Coordinates of C-alpha atoms and ligand atoms in Angstrom, one line a residue:
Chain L
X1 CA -86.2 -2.5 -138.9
X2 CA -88.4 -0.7 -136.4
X3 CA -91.2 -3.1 -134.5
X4 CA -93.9 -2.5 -137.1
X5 CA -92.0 -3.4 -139.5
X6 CA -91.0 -6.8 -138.3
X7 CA -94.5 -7.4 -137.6
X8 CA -95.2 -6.7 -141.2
X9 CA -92.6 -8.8 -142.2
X10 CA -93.3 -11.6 -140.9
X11 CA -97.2 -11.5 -140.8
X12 CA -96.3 -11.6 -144.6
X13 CA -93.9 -14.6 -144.3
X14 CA -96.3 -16.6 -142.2
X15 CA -99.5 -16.1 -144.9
X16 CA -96.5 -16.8 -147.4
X17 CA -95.6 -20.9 -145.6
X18 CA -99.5 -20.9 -145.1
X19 CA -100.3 -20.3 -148.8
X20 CA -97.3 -22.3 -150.2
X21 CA -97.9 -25.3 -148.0
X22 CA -102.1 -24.7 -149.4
X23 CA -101.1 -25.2 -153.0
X24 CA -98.8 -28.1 -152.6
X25 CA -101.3 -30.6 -151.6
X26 CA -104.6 -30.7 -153.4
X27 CA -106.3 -32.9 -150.9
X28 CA -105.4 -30.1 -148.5
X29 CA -109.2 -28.5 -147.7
X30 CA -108.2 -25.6 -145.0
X31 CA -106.1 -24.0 -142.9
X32 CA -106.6 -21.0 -141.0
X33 CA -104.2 -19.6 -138.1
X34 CA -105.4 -18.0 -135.1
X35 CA -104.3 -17.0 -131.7
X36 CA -104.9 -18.8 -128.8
X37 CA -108.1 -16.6 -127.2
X38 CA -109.5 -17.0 -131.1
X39 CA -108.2 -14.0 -133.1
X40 CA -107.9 -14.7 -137.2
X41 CA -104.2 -14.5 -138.4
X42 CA -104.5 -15.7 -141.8
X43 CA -106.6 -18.5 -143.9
X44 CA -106.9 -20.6 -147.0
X45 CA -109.3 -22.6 -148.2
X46 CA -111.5 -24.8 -150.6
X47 CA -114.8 -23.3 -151.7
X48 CA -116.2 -26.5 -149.8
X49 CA -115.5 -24.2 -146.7
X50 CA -117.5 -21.9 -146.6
X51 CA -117.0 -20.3 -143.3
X52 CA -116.7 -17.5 -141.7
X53 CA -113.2 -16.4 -140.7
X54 CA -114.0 -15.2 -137.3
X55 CA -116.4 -18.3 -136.2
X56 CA -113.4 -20.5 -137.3
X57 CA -111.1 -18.9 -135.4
X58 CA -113.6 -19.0 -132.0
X59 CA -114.2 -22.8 -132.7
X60 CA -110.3 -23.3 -133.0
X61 CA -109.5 -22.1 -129.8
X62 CA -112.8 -23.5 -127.8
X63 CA -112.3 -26.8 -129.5
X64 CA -108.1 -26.9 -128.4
X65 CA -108.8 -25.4 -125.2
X66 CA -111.4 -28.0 -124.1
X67 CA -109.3 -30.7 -126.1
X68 CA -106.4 -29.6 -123.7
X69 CA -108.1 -29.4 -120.4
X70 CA -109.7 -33.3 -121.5
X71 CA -106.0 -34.3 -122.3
X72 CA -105.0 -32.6 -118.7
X73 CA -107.3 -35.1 -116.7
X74 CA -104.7 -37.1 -116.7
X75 CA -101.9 -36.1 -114.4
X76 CA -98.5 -34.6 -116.1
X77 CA -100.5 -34.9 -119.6
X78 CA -100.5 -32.2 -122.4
X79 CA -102.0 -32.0 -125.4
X80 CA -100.2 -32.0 -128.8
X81 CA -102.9 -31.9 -131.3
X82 CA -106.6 -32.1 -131.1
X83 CA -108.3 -34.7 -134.1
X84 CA -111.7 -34.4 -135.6
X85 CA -112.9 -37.1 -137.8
X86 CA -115.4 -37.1 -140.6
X87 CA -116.2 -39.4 -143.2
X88 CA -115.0 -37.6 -145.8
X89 CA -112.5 -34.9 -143.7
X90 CA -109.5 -35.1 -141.0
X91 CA -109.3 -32.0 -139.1
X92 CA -105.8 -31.1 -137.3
X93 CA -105.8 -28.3 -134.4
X94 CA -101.9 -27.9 -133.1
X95 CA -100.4 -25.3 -130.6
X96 CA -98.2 -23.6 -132.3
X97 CA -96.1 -20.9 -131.2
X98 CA -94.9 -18.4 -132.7
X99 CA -92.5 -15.8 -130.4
X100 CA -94.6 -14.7 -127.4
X101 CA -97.9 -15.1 -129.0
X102 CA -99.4 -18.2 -128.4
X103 CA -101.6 -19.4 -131.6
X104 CA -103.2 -22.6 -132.9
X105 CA -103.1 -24.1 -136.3
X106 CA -106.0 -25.8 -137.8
X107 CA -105.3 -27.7 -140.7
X108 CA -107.5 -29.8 -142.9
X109 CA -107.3 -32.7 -145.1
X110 CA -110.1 -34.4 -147.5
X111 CA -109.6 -38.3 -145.7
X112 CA -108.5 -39.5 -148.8
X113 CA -105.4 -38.5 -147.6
X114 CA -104.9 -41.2 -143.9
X115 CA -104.6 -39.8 -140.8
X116 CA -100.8 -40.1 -140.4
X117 CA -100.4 -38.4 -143.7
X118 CA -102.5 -35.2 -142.4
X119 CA -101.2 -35.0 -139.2
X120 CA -97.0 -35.1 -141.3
X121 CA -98.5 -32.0 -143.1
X122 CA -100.3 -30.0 -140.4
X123 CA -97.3 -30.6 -138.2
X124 CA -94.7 -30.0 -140.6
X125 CA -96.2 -26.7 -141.3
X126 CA -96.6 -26.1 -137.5
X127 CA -92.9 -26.6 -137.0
X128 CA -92.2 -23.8 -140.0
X129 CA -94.5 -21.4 -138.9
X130 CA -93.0 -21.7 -135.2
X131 CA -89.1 -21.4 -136.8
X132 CA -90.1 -18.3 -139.3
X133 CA -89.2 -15.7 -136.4
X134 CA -85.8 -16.7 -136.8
X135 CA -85.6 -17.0 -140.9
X136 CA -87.5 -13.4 -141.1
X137 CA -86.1 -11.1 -138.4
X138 CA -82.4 -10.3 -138.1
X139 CA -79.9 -11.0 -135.2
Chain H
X1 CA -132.7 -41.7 -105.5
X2 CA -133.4 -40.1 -108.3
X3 CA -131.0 -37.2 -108.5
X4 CA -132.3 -34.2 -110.1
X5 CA -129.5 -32.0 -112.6
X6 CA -130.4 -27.7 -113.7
X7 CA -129.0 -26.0 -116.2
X8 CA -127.4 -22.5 -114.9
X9 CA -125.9 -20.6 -117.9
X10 CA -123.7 -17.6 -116.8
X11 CA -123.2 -15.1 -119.2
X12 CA -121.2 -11.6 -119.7
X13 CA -119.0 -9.4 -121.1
X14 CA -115.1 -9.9 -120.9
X15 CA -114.2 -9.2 -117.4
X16 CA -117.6 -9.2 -115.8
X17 CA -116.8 -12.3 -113.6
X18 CA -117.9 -15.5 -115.0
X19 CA -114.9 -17.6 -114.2
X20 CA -114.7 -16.1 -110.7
X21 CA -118.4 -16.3 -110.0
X22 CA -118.2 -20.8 -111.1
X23 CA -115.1 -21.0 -109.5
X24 CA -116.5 -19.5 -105.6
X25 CA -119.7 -21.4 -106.7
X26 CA -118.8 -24.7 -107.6
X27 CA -117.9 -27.5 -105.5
X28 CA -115.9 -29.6 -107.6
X29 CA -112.9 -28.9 -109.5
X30 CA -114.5 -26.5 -112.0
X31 CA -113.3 -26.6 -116.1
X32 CA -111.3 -23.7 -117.0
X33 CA -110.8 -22.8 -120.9
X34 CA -108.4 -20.2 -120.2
X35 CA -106.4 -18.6 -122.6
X36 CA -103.4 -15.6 -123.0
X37 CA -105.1 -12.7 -124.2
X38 CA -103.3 -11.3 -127.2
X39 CA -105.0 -8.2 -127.0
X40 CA -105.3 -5.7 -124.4
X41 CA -108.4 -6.5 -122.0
X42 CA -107.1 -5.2 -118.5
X43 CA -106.2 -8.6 -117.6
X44 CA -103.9 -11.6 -118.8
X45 CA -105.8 -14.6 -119.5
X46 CA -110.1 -15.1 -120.9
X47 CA -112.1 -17.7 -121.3
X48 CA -112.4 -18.8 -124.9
X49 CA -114.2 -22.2 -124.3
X50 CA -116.5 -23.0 -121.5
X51 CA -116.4 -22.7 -117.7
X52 CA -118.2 -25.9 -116.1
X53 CA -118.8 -25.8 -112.3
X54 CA -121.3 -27.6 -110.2
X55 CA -123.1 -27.5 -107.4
X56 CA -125.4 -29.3 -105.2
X57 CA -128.5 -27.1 -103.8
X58 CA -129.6 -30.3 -102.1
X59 CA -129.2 -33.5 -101.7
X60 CA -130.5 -34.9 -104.9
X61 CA -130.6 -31.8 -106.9
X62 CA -127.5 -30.5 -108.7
X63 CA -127.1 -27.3 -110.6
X64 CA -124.8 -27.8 -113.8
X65 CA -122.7 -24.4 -113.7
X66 CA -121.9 -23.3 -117.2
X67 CA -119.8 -19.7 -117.9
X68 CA -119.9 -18.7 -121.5
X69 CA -118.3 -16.0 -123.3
X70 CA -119.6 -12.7 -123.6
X71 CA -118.1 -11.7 -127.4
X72 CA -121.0 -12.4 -130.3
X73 CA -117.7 -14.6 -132.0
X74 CA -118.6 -17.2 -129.7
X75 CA -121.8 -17.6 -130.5
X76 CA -121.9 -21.2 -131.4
X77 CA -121.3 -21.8 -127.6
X78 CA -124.3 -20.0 -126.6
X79 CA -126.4 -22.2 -129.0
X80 CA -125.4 -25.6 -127.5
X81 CA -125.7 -23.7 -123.7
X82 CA -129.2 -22.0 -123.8
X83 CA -130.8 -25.7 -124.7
X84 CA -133.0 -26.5 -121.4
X85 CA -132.2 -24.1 -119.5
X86 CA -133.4 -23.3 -115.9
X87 CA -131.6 -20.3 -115.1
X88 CA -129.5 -17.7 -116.7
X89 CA -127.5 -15.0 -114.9
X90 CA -126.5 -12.2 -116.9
X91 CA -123.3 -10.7 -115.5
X92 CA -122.7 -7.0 -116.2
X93 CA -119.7 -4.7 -115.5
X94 CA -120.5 -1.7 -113.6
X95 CA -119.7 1.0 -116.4
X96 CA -120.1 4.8 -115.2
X97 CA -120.6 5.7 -119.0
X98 CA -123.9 2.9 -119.1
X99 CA -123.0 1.4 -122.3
X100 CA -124.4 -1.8 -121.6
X101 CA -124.7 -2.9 -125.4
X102 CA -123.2 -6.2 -125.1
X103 CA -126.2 -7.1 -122.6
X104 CA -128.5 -6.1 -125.4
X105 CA -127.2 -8.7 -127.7
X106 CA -127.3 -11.4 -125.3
X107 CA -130.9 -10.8 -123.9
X108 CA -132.0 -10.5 -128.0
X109 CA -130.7 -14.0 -128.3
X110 CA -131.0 -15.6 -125.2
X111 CA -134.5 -14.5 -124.7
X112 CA -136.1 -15.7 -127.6
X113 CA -135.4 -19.0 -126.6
X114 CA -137.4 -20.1 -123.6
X115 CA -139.6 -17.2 -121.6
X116 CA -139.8 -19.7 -118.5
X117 CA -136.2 -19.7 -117.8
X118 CA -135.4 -17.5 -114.2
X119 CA -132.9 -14.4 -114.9
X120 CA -131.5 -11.9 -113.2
X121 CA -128.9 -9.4 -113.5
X122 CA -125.8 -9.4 -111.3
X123 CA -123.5 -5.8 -111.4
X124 CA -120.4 -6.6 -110.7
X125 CA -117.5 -4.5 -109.7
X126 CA -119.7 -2.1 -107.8
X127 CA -118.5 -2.7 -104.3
X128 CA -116.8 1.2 -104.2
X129 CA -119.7 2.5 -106.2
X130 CA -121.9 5.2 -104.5
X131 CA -125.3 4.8 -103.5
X132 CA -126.4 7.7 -106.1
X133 CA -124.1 6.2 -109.2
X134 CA -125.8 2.2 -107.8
X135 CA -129.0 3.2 -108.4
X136 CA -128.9 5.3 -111.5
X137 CA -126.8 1.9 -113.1
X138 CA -129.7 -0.1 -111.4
X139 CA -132.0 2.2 -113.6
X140 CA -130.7 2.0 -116.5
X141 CA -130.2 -1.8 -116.6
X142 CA -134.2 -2.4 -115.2
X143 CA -135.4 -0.6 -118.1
X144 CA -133.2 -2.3 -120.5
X145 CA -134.5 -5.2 -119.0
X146 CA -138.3 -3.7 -119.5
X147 CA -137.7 -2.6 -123.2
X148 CA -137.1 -6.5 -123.3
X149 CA -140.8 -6.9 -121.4
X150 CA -138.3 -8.6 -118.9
X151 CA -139.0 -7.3 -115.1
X152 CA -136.1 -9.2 -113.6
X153 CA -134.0 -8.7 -110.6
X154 CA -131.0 -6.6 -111.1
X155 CA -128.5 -6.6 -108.2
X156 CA -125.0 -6.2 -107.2
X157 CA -122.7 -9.1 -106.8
X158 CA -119.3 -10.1 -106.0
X159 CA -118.3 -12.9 -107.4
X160 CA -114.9 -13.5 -105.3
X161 CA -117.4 -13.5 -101.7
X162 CA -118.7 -16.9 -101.4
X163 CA -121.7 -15.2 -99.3
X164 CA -122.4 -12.8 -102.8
X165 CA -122.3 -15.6 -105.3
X166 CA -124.5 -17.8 -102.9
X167 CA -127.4 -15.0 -103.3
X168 CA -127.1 -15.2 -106.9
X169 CA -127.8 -18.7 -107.3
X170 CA -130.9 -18.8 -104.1
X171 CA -132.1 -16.3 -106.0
X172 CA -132.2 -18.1 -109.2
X173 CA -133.9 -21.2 -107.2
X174 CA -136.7 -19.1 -105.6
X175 CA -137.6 -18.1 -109.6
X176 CA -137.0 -20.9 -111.1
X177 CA -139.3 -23.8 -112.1
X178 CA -138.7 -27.2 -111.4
X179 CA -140.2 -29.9 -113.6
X180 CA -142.2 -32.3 -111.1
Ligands
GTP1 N1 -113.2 -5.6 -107.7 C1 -113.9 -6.6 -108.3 N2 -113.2 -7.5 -109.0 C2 -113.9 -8.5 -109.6 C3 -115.3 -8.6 -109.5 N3 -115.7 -9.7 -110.2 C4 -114.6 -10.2 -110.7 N4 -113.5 -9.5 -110.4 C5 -112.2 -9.7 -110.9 O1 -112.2 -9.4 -112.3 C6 -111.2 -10.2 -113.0 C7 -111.9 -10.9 -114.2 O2 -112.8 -11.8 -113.8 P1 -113.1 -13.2 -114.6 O3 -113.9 -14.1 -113.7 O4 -111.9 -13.7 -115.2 O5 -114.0 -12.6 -115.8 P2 -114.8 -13.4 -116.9 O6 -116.2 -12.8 -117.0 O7 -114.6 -14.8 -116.8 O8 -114.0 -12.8 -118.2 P3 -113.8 -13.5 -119.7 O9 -113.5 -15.0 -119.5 O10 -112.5 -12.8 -120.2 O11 -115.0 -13.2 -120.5 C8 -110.7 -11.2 -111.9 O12 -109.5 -10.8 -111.6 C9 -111.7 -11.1 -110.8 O13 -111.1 -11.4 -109.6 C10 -116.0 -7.6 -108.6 O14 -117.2 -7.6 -108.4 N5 -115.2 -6.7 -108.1
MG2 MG1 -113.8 -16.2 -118.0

């Protein structure tokens, strides 16, 4: 497999885990992956949201990076996940990585779903997006 | 005392020099929203929050130092920034080709918001720019500015030289207006 291909490949298996981990849930709102300096990757989600891909993806990384540099205030901190709650929504924004190209998740769950029971899914998915590099490209 | 606290909003295209411009400026540890860029922009890391810096011009008067990011994506940043404003820089890359588009975009949204707010237009890396190639960029950007029925200064600045920056923002307090 050349470069492009891989890139293919596994831009396909990521919007795959993405849709796949969408379905399984129906309290799951949105998710939408982006890289860190705010470029769309891929996204799913509820009518309810009815947002524009690119202005999600600017508000994910604006809201992490300010999350993280409030997190870095205190000495030796870092920041694992950013958590915005509304009555009726939990939102999830987690670094993921995924190879060399440094993204963040946003993941979003209606609240009657608790907290801890978003946060297992966002970061579950997280965790699988991260690995996929090593599922989807050989050697 | 009663200490007074302006609004400066700094805003440009990727690269212009916002980051650098709050960082010389600012006299306390400014906030940096830096992030790697996954595309090529000529450098490795941009701003994809806000850049906070601040400084005092006197005693009891601070100015709040706020960089925002040039790309219309970040839009939502600009709306919560150009709120009570007392100054706005607009930061433009020198560009021999004078596609200054960007600058268009901000002064169509920035400018509808408050007329009273002092401007000005800093063009940045021009330091090894000839005089003829200064003033024909000088030119083009004053009569952007005009089309806008803005007459505003435009000069150039270096945002690494402390003494640069510092003419930026004294200009800005000779323009702008101070509520009593
Ligand atoms: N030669 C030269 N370099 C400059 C000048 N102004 C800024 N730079 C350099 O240009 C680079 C980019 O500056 P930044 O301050 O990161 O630009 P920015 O406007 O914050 O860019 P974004 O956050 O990506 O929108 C830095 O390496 C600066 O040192 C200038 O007037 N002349
Ligand atoms: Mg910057």
């Amino acid at each position: 497999m050349n470069q492009q291909e891989i890139k293919e490949k596994l831009k396909g298996a990521l919007q795959a885990a993405i849709k796949d981990e969408f379905k399984s849930n129906s309290e799951i709102l949105m998710i939408s992956l982006c890289t860190t300096d705010g470029f769309h990757i891929h996204s799913e989600r509820t009518d309810a949201f009815d947002l524009e891909e690119t202005k999600m993806s600017a508000m994910s990384s604006t809201l992490f990076s300010l999350s993280k540099a409030c997190a870095e205030i205190q000495k030796g901190n870092t920041l694992n996940i950013a958590t915005v709650e509304t009555e009726n929504t939990h939102f999830f924004f987690l670094k993921t990585d995924i190879l060399n190209l440094n993204c963040v998740l946003s993941f979003a769950v209606h609240s009657k779903l608790s907290l801890a029971q978003g946060r297992f899914h966002a970061k579950r998915l997280s965790e699988k997006l991260g690995n996929l590099p090593k599922e989807v490209i050989p050697g | 005392m009663n200490e007074q606290y302006l609004k400066l909003a700094i805003v440009g295209q990727v690269g212009a020099g916002k980051t650098t411009l709050i960082k010389t400026l600012s006299q306390i540890d400014p906030l940096q929203t830096e992030a790697k860029a996954s595309q090529d922009i000529g450098k490795e890391f941009t701003t994809v929050g806000i850049d906070y810096g601040r400084i005092n011009l006197e005693e009891d008067l601070a100015v709040g130092l706020y960089g925002v990011p040039g790309q219309s994506r970040f839009s939502f940043i600009w709306d919560t920034v150009s709120k009570g404003l007392w100054g706005l820089v607009f930061l433009v890359k020198y560009d021999p080709q004078a596609h200054y588009e960007e600058l268009k975009e901000f002064l169509a949204f920035f400018l509808t918001k408050d007329k009273n707010v002092a401007c000005l237009v800093g063009l940045t890396h021009s330091e090894n720019i000839d005089q003829k190639n200064l003033i024909k960029a000088f030119d083009t950007l004053q009569s952007l500015m005009s089309s806008h029925k803005m007459n505003v200064p435009v000069f150039p600045v270096d945002p690494r030289s402390k003494d640069s920056s510092r003419l930026i923002l004294n200009t800005i307090n000779t323009l702008g207006v101070r509520e009593a």
